[in-house]
């Protein structure tokens, strides 16, 4: 099975009207992994960018690693295939490389999509370690989740959950690796990140991304800004020292930005335990 490329382009809040161009530029810059979701309401624009680059002959479908996610309104077994087909149609693809269950409130029927060939692999998102353990221990599990996509950045380093996943051969994908935007918290301005950035002559964003790559964590920074799209994939020509890695890990404050408060009382709400 194909491995997940270490850097992917995030597409949440990438507005229709700008995301097609962002995808096209990203493919030209060497991105092969795109993180999409039904919920983001822009899959057809993402698909237009992909389609354009395939038509131009810049990439073939099989060079790309396209991820989408099943939203919570389609967990019922009878709705899963239709939801997947809808995303595929919008993305103008005949299969997905990876389909994630967006939040851990059900994992039914995802496996059938692998059997039918609509998706190459399935995975999870926002699962805590107990939920993942339960899933992995299912006696009738047919396909192991390929990844657990979780919020991860220096203010939420997820050390325990990453150790847990990687020990079970489930890769980890860090969403919100740059700390996102409009949360009133600017990770890019953190003095430690700034210091390390100056030391390596890299941007703060490149330090945040490199930090994850050195932990074998996949990153999916979102950007629609050409300069940043390029910058965010130029993270393979330097290495952070152990001391700098430890200094960044030391910033952890268990600060979660994407906590889906609306689901707090759901029995499968994932963030009521330590990790
Ligand atoms: P990110 O940490 O990727 O931050 C995105 C923000 O950072 C945007 O405002 C972007 O601005 C800005 N930015 C990007 N690159 C740079 C740079 N080099 N320097 C300075 N600023 C920069 O946050 P997201 O929440 O978007 O997370 C990434 C992706 O993860 C999402 O797009 C989505 O695909 C996925 N995700 C998954 C979730 C899940 O539940 N599974 C939840 C949340 C996200 P601009 O675009 O204007 O350049």
Tab-separated table of C-alpha atoms and ligand atoms in Angstrom:
chain	number	residue	atom	x	y	z
A	1	UNK	CA	0.000	0.000	0.000
A	2	UNK	CA	1.109	3.551	-0.761
A	3	UNK	CA	2.522	5.518	2.154
A	4	UNK	CA	0.969	8.841	3.089
A	5	UNK	CA	3.232	11.639	1.774
A	6	UNK	CA	4.742	13.499	4.738
A	7	UNK	CA	3.400	16.913	3.742
A	8	UNK	CA	-0.108	17.437	2.421
A	9	UNK	CA	-2.180	20.513	1.650
A	10	UNK	CA	-4.985	21.208	4.112
A	11	UNK	CA	-8.159	22.592	2.551
A	12	UNK	CA	-10.426	23.528	5.443
A	13	UNK	CA	-11.549	27.149	5.138
A	14	UNK	CA	-9.901	27.410	1.744
A	15	UNK	CA	-12.617	29.351	0.016
A	16	UNK	CA	-14.152	28.393	-3.283
A	17	UNK	CA	-12.635	30.857	-5.699
A	18	UNK	CA	-9.158	30.470	-4.243
A	19	UNK	CA	-8.683	26.808	-3.493
A	20	UNK	CA	-8.546	25.612	-7.139
A	21	UNK	CA	-5.567	27.865	-7.764
A	22	UNK	CA	-3.975	26.789	-4.471
A	23	UNK	CA	-4.258	23.115	-5.457
A	24	UNK	CA	-2.805	23.739	-8.912
A	25	UNK	CA	0.107	25.666	-7.484
A	26	UNK	CA	0.651	23.030	-4.808
A	27	UNK	CA	0.869	20.253	-7.423
A	28	UNK	CA	3.401	22.306	-9.382
A	29	UNK	CA	5.358	22.809	-6.140
A	30	UNK	CA	5.503	19.059	-5.506
A	31	UNK	CA	2.561	18.402	-3.175
A	32	UNK	CA	0.979	15.019	-3.821
A	33	UNK	CA	-1.181	14.674	-0.708
A	34	UNK	CA	-4.437	16.649	-0.329
A	35	UNK	CA	-6.585	16.640	2.778
A	36	UNK	CA	-10.261	17.175	1.950
A	37	UNK	CA	-13.626	16.590	3.588
A	38	UNK	CA	-17.278	16.737	2.737
A	39	UNK	CA	-17.655	19.231	5.583
A	40	UNK	CA	-15.301	21.744	3.968
A	41	UNK	CA	-17.847	22.481	1.187
A	42	UNK	CA	-15.126	22.958	-1.403
A	43	UNK	CA	-14.407	19.473	-2.725
A	44	UNK	CA	-15.572	20.327	-6.240
A	45	UNK	CA	-13.138	23.265	-6.397
A	46	UNK	CA	-10.324	21.069	-5.062
A	47	UNK	CA	-11.294	18.480	-7.688
A	48	UNK	CA	-11.135	21.108	-10.437
A	49	UNK	CA	-7.519	21.873	-9.515
A	50	UNK	CA	-6.566	18.195	-9.458
A	51	UNK	CA	-8.341	17.502	-12.728
A	52	UNK	CA	-6.609	20.409	-14.423
A	53	UNK	CA	-3.147	19.139	-13.470
A	54	UNK	CA	-3.980	15.591	-14.555
A	55	UNK	CA	-5.229	16.909	-17.907
A	56	UNK	CA	-2.081	19.005	-18.339
A	57	UNK	CA	-0.060	15.819	-17.785
A	58	UNK	CA	1.770	17.238	-14.743
A	59	UNK	CA	0.663	14.288	-12.579
A	60	UNK	CA	-1.183	11.024	-12.977
A	61	UNK	CA	-3.980	10.016	-10.649
A	62	UNK	CA	-1.803	7.309	-9.150
A	63	UNK	CA	0.865	9.866	-8.178
A	64	UNK	CA	-1.602	11.572	-5.864
A	65	UNK	CA	-2.786	10.722	-2.374
A	66	UNK	CA	-6.281	12.106	-1.874
A	67	UNK	CA	-7.972	11.983	1.509
A	68	UNK	CA	-11.583	12.761	2.322
A	69	UNK	CA	-13.720	12.331	5.417
A	70	UNK	CA	-17.119	10.980	6.271
A	71	UNK	CA	-19.119	13.585	8.170
A	72	UNK	CA	-21.203	12.703	11.250
A	73	UNK	CA	-24.540	12.994	9.459
A	74	UNK	CA	-23.692	9.924	7.354
A	75	UNK	CA	-22.598	7.380	9.950
A	76	UNK	CA	-25.588	5.142	9.350
A	77	UNK	CA	-24.525	2.094	7.391
A	78	UNK	CA	-27.010	2.815	4.618
A	79	UNK	CA	-25.612	6.342	4.077
A	80	UNK	CA	-21.881	5.691	4.009
A	81	UNK	CA	-21.519	4.644	0.396
A	82	UNK	CA	-23.634	7.547	-0.874
A	83	UNK	CA	-21.570	10.006	1.171
A	84	UNK	CA	-18.340	8.597	-0.222
A	85	UNK	CA	-19.687	8.659	-3.776
A	86	UNK	CA	-20.725	12.284	-3.312
A	87	UNK	CA	-17.213	13.279	-2.287
A	88	UNK	CA	-15.752	11.297	-5.185
A	89	UNK	CA	-18.080	12.993	-7.640
A	90	UNK	CA	-17.198	16.446	-6.317
A	91	UNK	CA	-13.506	15.619	-6.419
A	92	UNK	CA	-13.941	14.160	-9.932
A	93	UNK	CA	-12.203	10.927	-8.930
A	94	UNK	CA	-13.135	7.285	-9.114
A	95	UNK	CA	-11.384	6.295	-5.902
A	96	UNK	CA	-9.942	7.880	-2.756
A	97	UNK	CA	-6.585	6.866	-1.355
A	98	UNK	CA	-7.832	7.254	2.184
A	99	UNK	CA	-11.253	7.865	3.717
A	100	UNK	CA	-11.408	8.929	7.336
A	101	UNK	CA	-14.224	8.906	9.770
A	102	UNK	CA	-14.154	12.592	10.763
A	103	UNK	CA	-15.167	12.130	14.411
A	104	UNK	CA	-15.222	8.903	16.443
A	105	UNK	CA	-18.951	8.358	16.623
A	106	UNK	CA	-19.189	5.150	14.570
A	107	UNK	CA	-16.954	3.206	12.147
A	108	UNK	CA	-19.575	1.144	10.397
A	109	UNK	CA	-19.514	0.282	6.698
A	110	UNK	CA	-16.240	2.070	6.035
A	111	UNK	CA	-14.653	-1.319	5.417
A	112	UNK	CA	-17.096	-2.140	2.619
A	113	UNK	CA	-15.771	0.839	0.670
A	114	UNK	CA	-12.345	-0.791	0.549
A	115	UNK	CA	-13.878	-4.030	-0.679
A	116	UNK	CA	-15.737	-2.229	-3.477
A	117	UNK	CA	-12.604	-0.308	-4.472
A	118	UNK	CA	-14.096	3.134	-3.895
A	119	UNK	CA	-11.315	3.772	-1.381
A	120	UNK	CA	-7.855	2.263	-1.072
A	121	UNK	CA	-7.619	2.619	2.689
A	122	UNK	CA	-9.594	3.834	5.655
A	123	UNK	CA	-8.575	5.680	8.746
A	124	UNK	CA	-9.817	7.606	11.721
A	125	UNK	CA	-9.710	11.130	13.009
A	126	UNK	CA	-9.995	12.585	16.503
A	127	UNK	CA	-9.889	9.123	18.114
A	128	UNK	CA	-8.493	8.900	21.635
A	129	UNK	CA	-6.361	5.902	22.571
A	130	UNK	CA	-9.213	3.974	24.136
A	131	UNK	CA	-11.352	4.361	21.044
A	132	UNK	CA	-8.493	3.290	18.830
A	133	UNK	CA	-7.675	0.326	21.056
A	134	UNK	CA	-11.307	-0.761	20.962
A	135	UNK	CA	-11.333	-0.556	17.199
A	136	UNK	CA	-8.050	-2.429	16.795
A	137	UNK	CA	-9.261	-5.161	19.136
A	138	UNK	CA	-12.444	-5.827	17.195
A	139	UNK	CA	-12.271	-9.528	16.362
A	140	UNK	CA	-13.881	-8.975	12.969
A	141	UNK	CA	-11.758	-5.954	11.938
A	142	UNK	CA	-11.013	-6.355	8.238
A	143	UNK	CA	-8.938	-3.255	7.550
A	144	UNK	CA	-6.738	-1.545	10.064
A	145	UNK	CA	-6.976	2.260	10.110
A	146	UNK	CA	-4.028	3.665	8.189
A	147	UNK	CA	-3.810	6.862	10.194
A	148	UNK	CA	-5.305	8.762	13.110
A	149	UNK	CA	-5.654	12.403	12.077
A	150	UNK	CA	-5.484	14.542	15.213
A	151	UNK	CA	-4.875	18.111	16.253
A	152	UNK	CA	-1.174	18.440	16.936
A	153	UNK	CA	1.264	21.356	17.358
A	154	UNK	CA	3.700	22.468	20.068
A	155	UNK	CA	0.902	23.634	22.393
A	156	UNK	CA	-0.733	20.184	22.091
A	157	UNK	CA	2.161	17.827	21.423
A	158	UNK	CA	0.115	14.615	21.830
A	159	UNK	CA	3.171	12.659	23.013
A	160	UNK	CA	1.190	9.808	24.561
A	161	UNK	CA	-1.300	9.398	21.738
A	162	UNK	CA	1.457	9.491	19.114
A	163	UNK	CA	3.443	6.849	20.996
A	164	UNK	CA	0.305	4.739	21.293
A	165	UNK	CA	-0.584	4.970	17.582
A	166	UNK	CA	2.919	4.476	16.237
A	167	UNK	CA	3.485	1.433	18.479
A	168	UNK	CA	0.463	-0.120	16.769
A	169	UNK	CA	1.594	0.800	13.309
A	170	UNK	CA	-1.103	3.432	12.847
A	171	UNK	CA	0.476	6.584	11.426
A	172	UNK	CA	-0.372	9.986	12.867
A	173	UNK	CA	-1.395	12.974	10.773
A	174	UNK	CA	-1.183	16.362	12.478
A	175	UNK	CA	-3.972	18.738	11.654
A	176	UNK	CA	-3.720	22.398	12.565
A	177	UNK	CA	0.092	22.030	12.549
A	178	UNK	CA	0.593	25.815	12.372
A	179	UNK	CA	-1.884	26.575	15.091
A	180	UNK	CA	-4.529	27.690	12.608
A	181	UNK	CA	-5.858	31.206	12.497
A	182	UNK	CA	-8.223	33.445	14.417
A	183	UNK	CA	-7.930	31.627	17.758
A	184	UNK	CA	-6.293	34.514	19.575
A	185	UNK	CA	-3.170	32.353	19.912
A	186	UNK	CA	-0.267	32.880	17.582
A	187	UNK	CA	2.020	29.900	17.661
A	188	UNK	CA	4.097	31.416	14.879
A	189	UNK	CA	4.982	34.284	17.225
A	190	UNK	CA	6.017	32.063	20.106
A	191	UNK	CA	9.497	33.204	21.271
A	192	UNK	CA	10.912	29.651	21.235
A	193	UNK	CA	9.668	29.040	17.685
A	194	UNK	CA	11.010	32.438	16.643
A	195	UNK	CA	14.409	31.703	18.189
A	196	UNK	CA	14.688	28.320	16.472
A	197	UNK	CA	13.556	29.845	13.165
A	198	UNK	CA	16.324	32.450	13.360
A	199	UNK	CA	18.888	29.789	14.222
A	200	UNK	CA	18.136	27.689	11.110
A	201	UNK	CA	17.305	30.664	8.912
A	202	UNK	CA	13.843	29.195	8.271
A	203	UNK	CA	10.355	30.581	8.785
A	204	UNK	CA	8.434	29.806	11.990
A	205	UNK	CA	5.979	27.730	9.913
A	206	UNK	CA	8.824	25.624	8.523
A	207	UNK	CA	10.044	24.955	12.077
A	208	UNK	CA	6.561	23.825	13.165
A	209	UNK	CA	6.306	21.458	10.200
A	210	UNK	CA	9.840	20.099	10.496
A	211	UNK	CA	9.221	19.434	14.200
A	212	UNK	CA	6.429	17.014	13.278
A	213	UNK	CA	8.287	15.356	10.423
A	214	UNK	CA	11.131	14.498	12.805
A	215	UNK	CA	8.578	12.734	15.013
A	216	UNK	CA	7.378	10.725	11.998
A	217	UNK	CA	4.163	12.685	12.018
A	218	UNK	CA	2.546	13.654	8.709
A	219	UNK	CA	1.491	17.316	8.339
A	220	UNK	CA	-1.301	18.939	6.348
A	221	UNK	CA	-0.807	22.730	6.619
A	222	UNK	CA	-3.548	24.705	4.902
A	223	UNK	CA	-2.679	27.691	2.786
A	224	UNK	CA	-4.114	29.493	-0.201
A	225	UNK	CA	-1.163	31.910	-0.346
A	226	UNK	CA	1.307	30.994	-3.109
A	227	UNK	CA	4.435	31.958	-1.147
A	228	UNK	CA	3.315	29.937	1.874
A	229	UNK	CA	2.271	26.898	-0.159
A	230	UNK	CA	5.839	26.766	-1.484
A	231	UNK	CA	7.409	27.481	1.896
A	232	UNK	CA	5.432	24.760	3.659
A	233	UNK	CA	6.848	21.947	1.534
A	234	UNK	CA	10.437	23.179	1.738
A	235	UNK	CA	11.123	21.383	4.983
A	236	UNK	CA	13.433	18.544	3.954
A	237	UNK	CA	16.773	20.338	3.745
A	238	UNK	CA	17.505	20.875	7.434
A	239	UNK	CA	17.304	19.005	10.714
A	240	UNK	CA	16.415	20.313	14.158
A	241	UNK	CA	18.822	19.333	16.923
A	242	UNK	CA	17.655	17.151	19.786
A	243	UNK	CA	17.890	20.158	22.086
A	244	UNK	CA	15.675	22.256	19.825
A	245	UNK	CA	13.184	19.391	19.489
A	246	UNK	CA	13.054	19.166	23.279
A	247	UNK	CA	12.640	22.925	23.654
A	248	UNK	CA	9.667	22.801	21.267
A	249	UNK	CA	8.186	19.790	23.057
A	250	UNK	CA	8.543	21.837	26.256
A	251	UNK	CA	5.934	24.299	24.956
A	252	UNK	CA	3.161	21.746	25.484
A	253	UNK	CA	0.246	23.160	27.469
A	254	UNK	CA	-2.432	20.688	26.451
A	255	UNK	CA	-4.145	23.474	24.550
A	256	UNK	CA	-6.802	22.149	22.208
A	257	UNK	CA	-8.302	24.449	19.587
A	258	UNK	CA	-10.672	22.039	17.793
A	259	UNK	CA	-12.727	20.572	20.603
A	260	UNK	CA	-16.136	20.212	18.916
A	261	UNK	CA	-17.941	21.546	22.017
A	262	UNK	CA	-21.340	20.803	20.483
A	263	UNK	CA	-20.642	17.076	20.973
A	264	UNK	CA	-19.418	17.332	24.579
A	265	UNK	CA	-22.234	15.208	25.926
A	266	UNK	CA	-22.040	12.519	23.274
A	267	UNK	CA	-21.059	9.114	24.661
A	268	UNK	CA	-18.167	8.898	22.193
A	269	UNK	CA	-16.860	12.422	22.773
A	270	UNK	CA	-13.106	11.843	22.490
A	271	UNK	CA	-11.585	14.505	24.705
A	272	UNK	CA	-12.807	13.579	28.170
A	273	UNK	CA	-9.756	11.425	28.890
A	274	UNK	CA	-6.052	12.295	29.042
A	275	UNK	CA	-5.162	11.052	25.577
B	1	LIG	P1	-3.198	25.280	9.965
B	1	LIG	O1	-2.398	25.044	11.186
B	1	LIG	O2	-2.812	24.566	8.720
B	1	LIG	O3	-3.180	26.864	9.710
B	1	LIG	C1	-3.751	27.442	8.578
B	1	LIG	C2	-3.564	28.955	8.697
B	1	LIG	O4	-2.167	29.270	8.660
B	1	LIG	C3	-4.211	29.706	7.555
B	1	LIG	O5	-4.736	30.890	8.098
B	1	LIG	C4	-3.045	30.005	6.604
B	1	LIG	O6	-3.307	31.206	5.912
B	1	LIG	C5	-1.910	30.175	7.595
B	1	LIG	N1	-0.597	29.764	7.026
B	1	LIG	C6	-0.328	28.715	6.215
B	1	LIG	N2	0.971	28.642	5.927
B	1	LIG	C7	1.576	29.681	6.568
B	1	LIG	C8	2.916	30.141	6.628
B	1	LIG	N3	3.903	29.506	5.988
B	1	LIG	N4	3.176	31.232	7.391
B	1	LIG	C9	2.178	31.878	8.063
B	1	LIG	N5	0.882	31.478	8.044
B	1	LIG	C10	0.590	30.389	7.289
B	1	LIG	O7	-4.732	25.060	10.364
B	1	LIG	P2	-5.957	24.221	9.798
B	1	LIG	O8	-6.975	24.234	10.858
B	1	LIG	O9	-6.330	24.668	8.439
B	1	LIG	O10	-5.398	22.725	9.713
B	1	LIG	C11	-4.803	22.175	8.534
B	1	LIG	C12	-5.735	21.197	7.835
B	1	LIG	O11	-6.046	20.098	8.690
B	1	LIG	C13	-7.138	21.749	7.487
B	1	LIG	O12	-7.114	22.635	6.402
B	1	LIG	C14	-7.882	20.472	7.252
B	1	LIG	O13	-7.567	19.939	5.966
B	1	LIG	C15	-7.330	19.587	8.380
B	1	LIG	N6	-8.170	19.628	9.623
B	1	LIG	C16	-8.781	18.455	10.036
B	1	LIG	C17	-9.592	18.433	11.157
B	1	LIG	C18	-10.238	17.153	11.583
B	1	LIG	O14	-11.156	17.181	12.450
B	1	LIG	N7	-9.841	16.010	11.076
B	1	LIG	C19	-9.828	19.649	11.963
B	1	LIG	C20	-9.078	20.802	11.517
B	1	LIG	C21	-8.280	20.770	10.388
B	1	LIG	P3	-3.497	31.328	4.308
B	1	LIG	O15	-4.332	30.173	3.809
B	1	LIG	O16	-4.224	32.627	4.195
B	1	LIG	O17	-2.139	31.337	3.703
